[in-house]
Coordinates of C-alpha atoms in Angstrom, one line a residue:
X1 CA 159.9 95.1 113.7
X2 CA 157.7 96.4 111.5
X3 CA 157.5 95.7 108.0
X4 CA 156.4 98.6 105.9
X5 CA 155.2 97.6 102.1
X6 CA 156.8 98.2 99.0
X7 CA 157.4 102.5 98.2
X8 CA 156.7 103.3 101.9
X9 CA 159.0 105.7 103.2
X10 CA 159.9 106.9 107.0
X11 CA 161.0 110.4 105.8
X12 CA 159.0 113.3 107.2
X13 CA 155.9 115.0 105.0
X14 CA 156.2 117.4 103.3
X15 CA 154.3 120.2 102.6
X16 CA 153.3 122.8 100.2
X17 CA 154.0 126.4 101.4
X18 CA 153.3 130.0 99.8
X19 CA 155.1 132.9 101.7
X20 CA 155.2 136.7 100.9
X21 CA 158.5 137.8 100.6
X22 CA 159.1 141.1 100.7
X23 CA 162.3 143.1 99.8
X24 CA 163.5 140.2 96.2
X25 CA 164.7 142.3 93.5
X26 CA 167.0 139.6 91.8
X27 CA 168.2 137.3 90.6
X28 CA 170.6 137.6 93.5
X29 CA 167.8 137.7 96.0
X30 CA 166.4 134.8 94.3
X31 CA 169.9 132.8 95.2
X32 CA 170.0 134.0 98.7
X33 CA 165.8 133.4 99.2
X34 CA 166.2 129.9 97.7
X35 CA 169.9 129.2 100.0
X36 CA 168.0 129.8 103.2
X37 CA 165.8 128.1 102.6
X38 CA 167.7 124.8 101.3
X39 CA 169.8 125.2 104.8
X40 CA 167.2 124.2 106.6
X41 CA 166.1 121.2 104.0
X42 CA 168.5 120.2 101.4
X43 CA 166.2 119.0 99.4
X44 CA 163.4 121.9 99.3
X45 CA 161.7 122.4 95.8
X46 CA 161.8 126.4 96.1
X47 CA 160.1 128.2 93.3
X48 CA 160.3 132.5 93.3
X49 CA 158.4 134.7 91.0
X50 CA 160.0 138.1 91.8
X51 CA 157.6 140.1 90.2
X52 CA 154.6 138.9 92.5
X53 CA 157.3 138.4 95.8
X54 CA 156.1 135.2 96.4
X55 CA 157.6 131.8 97.4
X56 CA 156.6 128.6 96.6
X57 CA 158.4 125.8 98.7
X58 CA 158.2 122.0 99.0
X59 CA 159.7 121.1 101.9
X60 CA 159.8 118.9 105.7
X61 CA 160.9 122.3 107.4
X62 CA 157.7 123.9 109.2
X63 CA 156.5 127.3 107.6
X64 CA 157.0 129.3 111.1
X65 CA 160.9 127.8 110.7
X66 CA 161.2 129.1 106.5
X67 CA 160.1 132.4 107.6
X68 CA 162.9 133.0 110.1
X69 CA 165.1 131.4 107.9
X70 CA 163.8 134.5 105.2
X71 CA 163.7 136.9 107.7
X72 CA 167.1 136.0 109.0
X73 CA 168.2 136.7 105.0
X74 CA 167.1 140.2 105.1
X75 CA 163.7 139.6 103.7
X76 CA 160.2 140.3 105.6
X77 CA 158.8 137.3 105.0
X78 CA 155.0 135.9 106.2
X79 CA 152.8 132.6 104.8
X80 CA 150.2 133.1 102.7
X81 CA 147.0 130.9 102.4
X82 CA 147.1 128.0 99.4

């Protein structure tokens, strides 16, 4: 049995993702985008910038999974470099 020091967690590492998302126009879009991402990772932190069409996500999901979830929700999403 391995012992991990105090405060060490076995959780998957979280990733900082920045996505360009086309088609978001209102608070309903913000809610839809947030829900699509949180279906993949219920603990994901999602910040939507409607003015610039960007979504910042801190998640355990892979960028491709987030992109596919947003595309399935009706938005055109692409990953950006942070």
